[in-house]
Amino acid sequence: MIKFLDLQEINISHQAEIEERLLRTFRSGWYLLGNEVRTFEKNLATYTGAKYAIGVANGLDALRLILRAYLELGIMQKGDEIIVPANTYIASVLAISDNGLVPVFVEPSLENYNIDISKIEEKVTSRTRGIMIVHLYGRAVFSEDLAAIATKLGLKLIEDNAQAIGAEWNGIKTGNLGDASGFSFYPGKNLGALGDAGAITTNDEELATTIRTLANYGSKEKYVNMYQGLNSRLDEIQAAVLDVKLQYIDTDNQRRRVIAKRYIDEIKNPDIILPHGPDDETEHVWHLFVIRCERRTLLQNHLTENGIQTLIHYPIPPHQQQAYQQFNHLSLPITELIHDQVLSLPISPVLTDSEVELVIDGCNTF
């Protein structure tokens, strides 16, 4: 069976360096808010080009903390609206509603599955305070028009960069395009930890300080609490692992691009709708290679029978989830079409050429 994602093989490829850093961390006797976290934060900030990086417990917390900090700073108030793509993983929406803010869904483009920037401004009201863009599947979504909308209307631009570390727009890396960005280092991400982990990047010093304080029980000084904060800290062990793997992220992403190009060039089945690759390959890091098929279940079964594991990202859109019954009445036909048809093929830096050929053959023989 060709695994959808062979995490064991990915991590074993860095085994010697990871074991060395883990042993160093173990022997240090310091397991939270120490040198490993500081080193990784510095290297992540340098890599993205942002001034500040703050390690947190997971990707959802990263987004939650950005919005919470804006609330504490008085830039947003409960009940304010945040524009968010309708086609996204539910974490993007959870971060908004968890802060007492209101998600306003915008349909995606069928060309790239990301938020349709041309449809954003029509959704803005007097209560809109921010736009959350999601670099879905690993493709950067940005434009001068988007930046102009945010500037003209005084809206905060927040990046959900859980899937796209290393992607670029006009030479600027995701994580440094908006006012603040949330990262997930869930094990299956392009840069994955050995458990849950996340981070935030920003160029705003006041925001960075507020986020760091909120994430540490609302405390800058031990036992002195400025805010009713959270416990959301990146631990030393995960930081050590991530710092090792950060050195290889560009190489790993390039391998993903090579595989994606082969899929696009060599899958010829007319029943399969392939994703459009961007003109500039640096815009996409192919966290997921997502195809569409009207007969998705039959295709998935065919691939399984041929020893190819696939996944669906995602079967139910956020506005149709039980958790958000207040939005179940919405009609978002493009989003709903995508969620009914998408299927993710195996793609990773450790996928071999022979495995890639088998995936291509499996698709073409459907």
XYZ file of C-alpha atoms in Angstrom:
366
model
C 0.000 0.000 0.000
C 1.300 3.441 -0.938
C 0.671 5.467 2.191
C -1.010 8.824 1.815
C 1.758 10.253 4.010
C 4.584 8.199 5.499
C 5.399 10.241 8.620
C 7.764 7.611 9.974
C 9.888 7.718 6.818
C 9.882 11.519 6.759
C 11.172 11.765 10.323
C 13.635 8.889 10.002
C 15.299 10.792 7.168
C 16.366 13.335 9.832
C 16.871 10.775 12.607
C 20.493 11.456 13.551
C 20.054 15.223 13.839
C 16.741 14.952 15.662
C 18.108 12.449 18.174
C 21.112 14.691 18.845
C 18.879 17.704 19.535
C 16.461 15.675 21.660
C 19.293 14.343 23.773
C 20.655 17.868 24.215
C 17.206 19.065 25.269
C 16.737 16.159 27.668
C 20.106 16.754 29.314
C 19.558 20.502 29.606
C 16.930 20.076 32.326
C 14.965 22.972 30.793
C 11.764 21.974 28.995
C 9.656 25.130 28.525
C 10.510 28.637 27.285
C 14.193 27.862 26.919
C 16.972 28.023 24.353
C 15.395 25.590 21.884
C 12.223 27.674 21.601
C 14.169 30.925 21.345
C 16.407 29.457 18.630
C 13.504 28.130 16.595
C 11.556 31.383 16.931
C 14.571 33.340 15.700
C 15.136 30.992 12.758
C 11.433 30.945 11.812
C 11.307 34.745 11.838
C 14.415 34.886 9.660
C 13.027 32.296 7.280
C 9.701 34.095 6.771
C 11.191 37.573 6.811
C 8.971 38.645 9.710
C 10.368 40.571 12.686
C 8.758 38.410 15.366
C 7.856 34.753 15.789
C 6.116 33.318 18.852
C 5.903 29.579 19.419
C 2.521 28.324 20.674
C 0.871 24.983 21.409
C -0.858 24.390 18.062
C -2.174 25.996 14.900
C -5.667 26.677 16.206
C -4.226 28.504 19.208
C -2.076 30.556 16.854
C -5.157 31.944 15.121
C -7.114 32.248 18.380
C -4.324 34.244 19.991
C -3.975 36.676 17.095
C -7.649 37.578 17.301
C -7.633 37.600 21.095
C -4.733 40.040 21.073
C -6.628 42.372 18.743
C -9.538 42.242 21.195
C -7.301 43.049 24.160
C -5.732 45.933 22.250
C -9.169 47.376 21.494
C -8.758 46.978 17.744
C -11.664 44.518 17.662
C -14.716 44.000 19.861
C -16.901 40.958 20.399
C -19.559 40.820 17.711
C -17.278 42.231 15.035
C -17.056 40.384 11.729
C -14.117 38.581 10.149
C -14.158 37.647 6.462
C -13.110 34.003 6.025
C -13.085 31.590 3.069
C -16.012 29.182 3.014
C -13.709 26.491 1.636
C -11.363 25.807 4.541
C -10.697 23.495 7.453
C -12.946 24.297 10.401
C -10.049 25.594 12.544
C -10.089 28.883 10.623
C -13.690 29.423 11.672
C -13.291 28.088 15.217
C -10.633 30.707 15.940
C -13.095 33.441 14.997
C -16.157 32.214 16.886
C -14.096 31.233 19.939
C -13.302 34.925 20.387
C -16.934 36.037 20.143
C -16.373 37.313 16.621
C -18.598 36.505 13.647
C -17.334 34.601 10.583
C -18.535 35.901 7.228
C -18.049 33.300 4.517
C -16.753 34.106 1.039
C -16.835 31.571 -1.782
C -13.599 30.264 -3.326
C -12.338 30.374 -6.877
C -12.747 27.067 -8.701
C -9.408 27.737 -10.392
C -7.304 27.584 -7.227
C -9.793 26.686 -4.411
C -8.657 29.718 -2.394
C -10.875 32.636 -1.393
C -12.130 34.598 -4.402
C -10.573 37.991 -3.741
C -13.013 39.679 -6.151
C -15.913 38.699 -3.859
C -14.480 40.026 -0.592
C -15.416 43.696 -0.689
C -19.115 42.998 -1.271
C -19.193 41.116 2.046
C -17.710 43.979 4.074
C -20.053 45.794 6.481
C -19.652 48.453 9.154
C -18.807 45.644 11.622
C -16.033 44.065 9.549
C -12.651 44.314 11.244
C -10.497 41.741 9.511
C -9.924 39.382 6.596
C -8.577 35.910 7.278
C -6.993 34.416 4.193
C -6.142 30.711 4.102
C -3.296 29.520 1.880
C -5.226 26.335 1.231
C -3.519 23.114 0.151
C -0.191 25.005 0.144
C -0.962 27.701 -2.434
C -0.352 31.337 -1.566
C -3.410 33.559 -1.965
C -2.638 37.243 -2.217
C -2.872 40.184 -4.608
C -2.360 43.916 -4.735
C -6.147 44.242 -4.860
C -6.460 42.349 -1.573
C -3.857 44.555 0.090
C -5.620 47.647 -1.255
C -9.002 46.509 0.115
C -7.519 45.929 3.578
C -5.721 49.276 3.555
C -8.668 51.282 2.183
C -11.132 49.841 4.700
C -8.740 49.690 7.656
C -9.035 45.912 8.022
C -6.510 43.593 9.630
C -5.203 40.948 7.249
C -4.621 37.631 9.007
C -2.986 34.655 7.321
C -3.922 31.086 8.148
C -0.588 29.647 7.055
C -1.138 26.162 8.446
C -0.576 24.501 5.065
C 1.799 26.741 3.148
C 5.099 27.350 4.944
C 7.673 28.225 2.285
C 5.196 29.398 -0.358
C 5.779 32.857 -1.811
C 3.943 35.687 -3.502
C 6.171 38.033 -5.545
C 9.185 36.847 -3.558
C 7.560 37.400 -0.143
C 6.969 34.300 1.924
C 3.594 33.438 3.371
C 3.666 34.384 7.016
C 4.908 37.845 6.067
C 2.159 39.031 3.732
C -0.433 40.205 6.241
C -0.541 41.815 9.668
C -0.123 38.485 11.445
C 0.040 34.823 10.519
C -0.764 31.551 12.284
C 1.223 28.373 11.580
C 0.399 24.759 12.382
C 3.152 22.203 12.827
C 0.804 19.244 13.196
C 2.863 16.137 12.280
C 1.361 15.877 8.786
C 2.222 19.447 7.736
C 5.114 20.245 5.391
C 7.010 21.270 8.526
C 5.715 18.830 11.106
C 6.507 18.325 14.774
C 6.349 15.039 16.701
C 3.070 16.175 18.219
C 1.047 19.370 18.287
C 2.847 22.676 17.803
C 2.249 26.065 16.242
C 3.588 29.592 15.852
C 2.652 33.171 15.021
C 4.636 35.647 12.942
C 4.118 39.404 12.721
C 5.963 42.682 12.204
C 3.875 44.428 14.869
C 5.863 44.667 18.116
C 2.877 45.534 20.305
C 0.865 42.662 18.869
C 3.761 40.231 19.341
C 4.223 41.255 22.972
C 0.497 40.948 23.662
C 0.312 37.490 22.055
C 3.342 36.226 23.961
C 1.817 37.480 27.217
C -1.617 36.000 26.502
C -0.099 32.627 25.650
C 1.658 32.494 29.026
C -1.397 32.762 31.290
C -1.617 36.475 30.476
C 1.641 37.006 32.319
C 4.874 38.815 31.470
C 6.210 38.518 35.003
C 5.676 35.342 36.999
C 2.537 35.501 39.178
C 1.628 38.918 37.741
C -1.208 38.587 35.233
C -2.161 41.386 32.843
C -4.839 39.379 31.025
C -7.072 36.379 31.547
C -4.715 34.433 29.336
C -4.157 30.925 28.031
C -1.546 28.247 28.521
C -0.342 27.867 24.939
C 3.391 27.405 24.798
C 5.626 25.596 22.335
C 7.708 23.150 24.351
C 11.460 22.681 24.045
C 11.245 19.190 22.546
C 8.977 20.184 19.676
C 11.009 23.335 19.045
C 14.195 21.275 18.793
C 12.625 18.916 16.246
C 11.152 21.757 14.209
C 14.424 23.654 14.125
C 16.172 20.629 12.613
C 13.490 20.118 9.973
C 13.240 23.839 9.121
C 16.680 23.542 7.490
C 15.226 21.157 4.907
C 11.831 22.716 4.226
C 12.802 24.277 0.888
C 14.312 21.016 -0.374
C 11.256 19.061 0.785
C 8.887 21.557 -0.816
C 10.777 21.365 -4.100
C 10.343 17.590 -4.153
C 6.616 18.120 -3.681
C 6.630 20.488 -6.681
C 8.370 17.886 -8.828
C 5.743 15.269 -7.923
C 2.882 17.702 -8.504
C 4.199 18.574 -11.958
C 4.329 14.888 -12.872
C 0.746 14.408 -11.736
C -0.414 17.426 -13.745
C 1.530 16.392 -16.852
C 0.868 12.657 -16.783
C -2.629 12.083 -15.371
C -4.722 12.088 -18.546
C -8.055 10.694 -17.350
C -10.833 13.072 -18.542
C -12.977 12.094 -15.527
C -10.382 13.646 -13.202
C -10.136 17.427 -12.782
C -6.555 18.363 -11.957
C -5.519 21.449 -9.987
C -4.056 24.375 -11.887
C -0.410 24.960 -11.077
C 0.551 28.634 -10.635
C 2.669 30.420 -13.259
C 5.315 30.983 -10.585
C 6.053 27.606 -8.986
C 7.206 29.261 -5.744
C 3.593 30.226 -5.005
C 2.695 26.606 -4.209
C 4.284 24.104 -1.814
C 1.701 21.376 -2.510
C 0.854 20.419 1.050
C -1.984 18.545 -0.618
C -2.482 17.508 -4.229
C -6.239 17.765 -4.593
C -8.117 16.468 -7.619
C -11.871 16.521 -8.280
C -14.085 13.778 -9.624
C -17.866 13.510 -9.902
C -17.569 9.793 -9.100
C -15.248 10.336 -6.160
C -16.272 7.261 -4.163
C -15.743 4.956 -7.130
C -12.371 6.562 -7.865
C -11.254 6.292 -4.247
C -12.291 2.629 -4.144
C -10.426 1.971 -7.412
C -7.249 3.542 -6.040
C -7.557 1.620 -2.766
C -7.896 -1.638 -4.725
C -4.679 -0.679 -6.527
C -2.831 -0.142 -3.252
C -3.043 3.669 -3.160
C -4.238 5.412 0.002
C -6.153 8.675 -0.490
C -7.953 11.111 1.816
C -10.729 13.682 1.460
C -9.874 17.257 2.463
C -12.634 17.993 3.484
C -15.916 16.079 3.250
C -18.138 18.629 5.070
C -17.645 22.408 4.781
C -17.731 24.469 7.994
C -21.100 26.098 7.254
C -22.748 22.660 7.061
C -21.278 21.303 10.293
C -23.502 20.620 13.304
C -21.188 22.851 15.330
C -22.344 25.801 13.211
C -26.059 25.126 12.876
C -26.705 28.868 12.632
C -25.040 28.786 9.205
C -26.584 25.537 7.910
C -29.118 27.529 5.892
C -26.450 29.234 3.792
C -26.160 28.327 0.134
C -22.518 28.266 -0.931
C -22.644 26.191 -4.112
C -18.988 26.444 -5.164
C -17.779 25.404 -1.721
C -20.314 22.588 -1.588
C -19.298 21.342 -5.049
C -15.642 21.263 -4.009
C -16.335 19.353 -0.813
C -18.470 16.823 -2.701
C -15.799 16.106 -5.325
C -12.299 16.565 -3.901
C -9.830 13.735 -3.319
C -6.232 14.115 -2.167
C -3.535 11.960 -3.762
C -0.333 10.912 -1.950
C 2.359 13.588 -2.048
C 5.393 13.971 0.207
C 9.162 14.440 -0.018
C 9.708 10.700 0.590
C 7.339 9.465 -2.136
C 9.490 7.573 -4.652
C 9.384 7.907 -8.423
C 8.046 4.370 -8.751
C 5.247 5.166 -6.272
C 4.418 8.338 -8.210
C 4.137 6.243 -11.387
C 1.767 3.825 -9.668
C -0.468 6.698 -8.529
C -0.522 8.091 -12.072
C -1.347 4.650 -13.516
C -4.071 4.182 -10.908
C -5.723 7.432 -11.922
C -5.393 6.757 -15.644
C -6.888 3.277 -15.408
C -10.024 4.449 -13.612
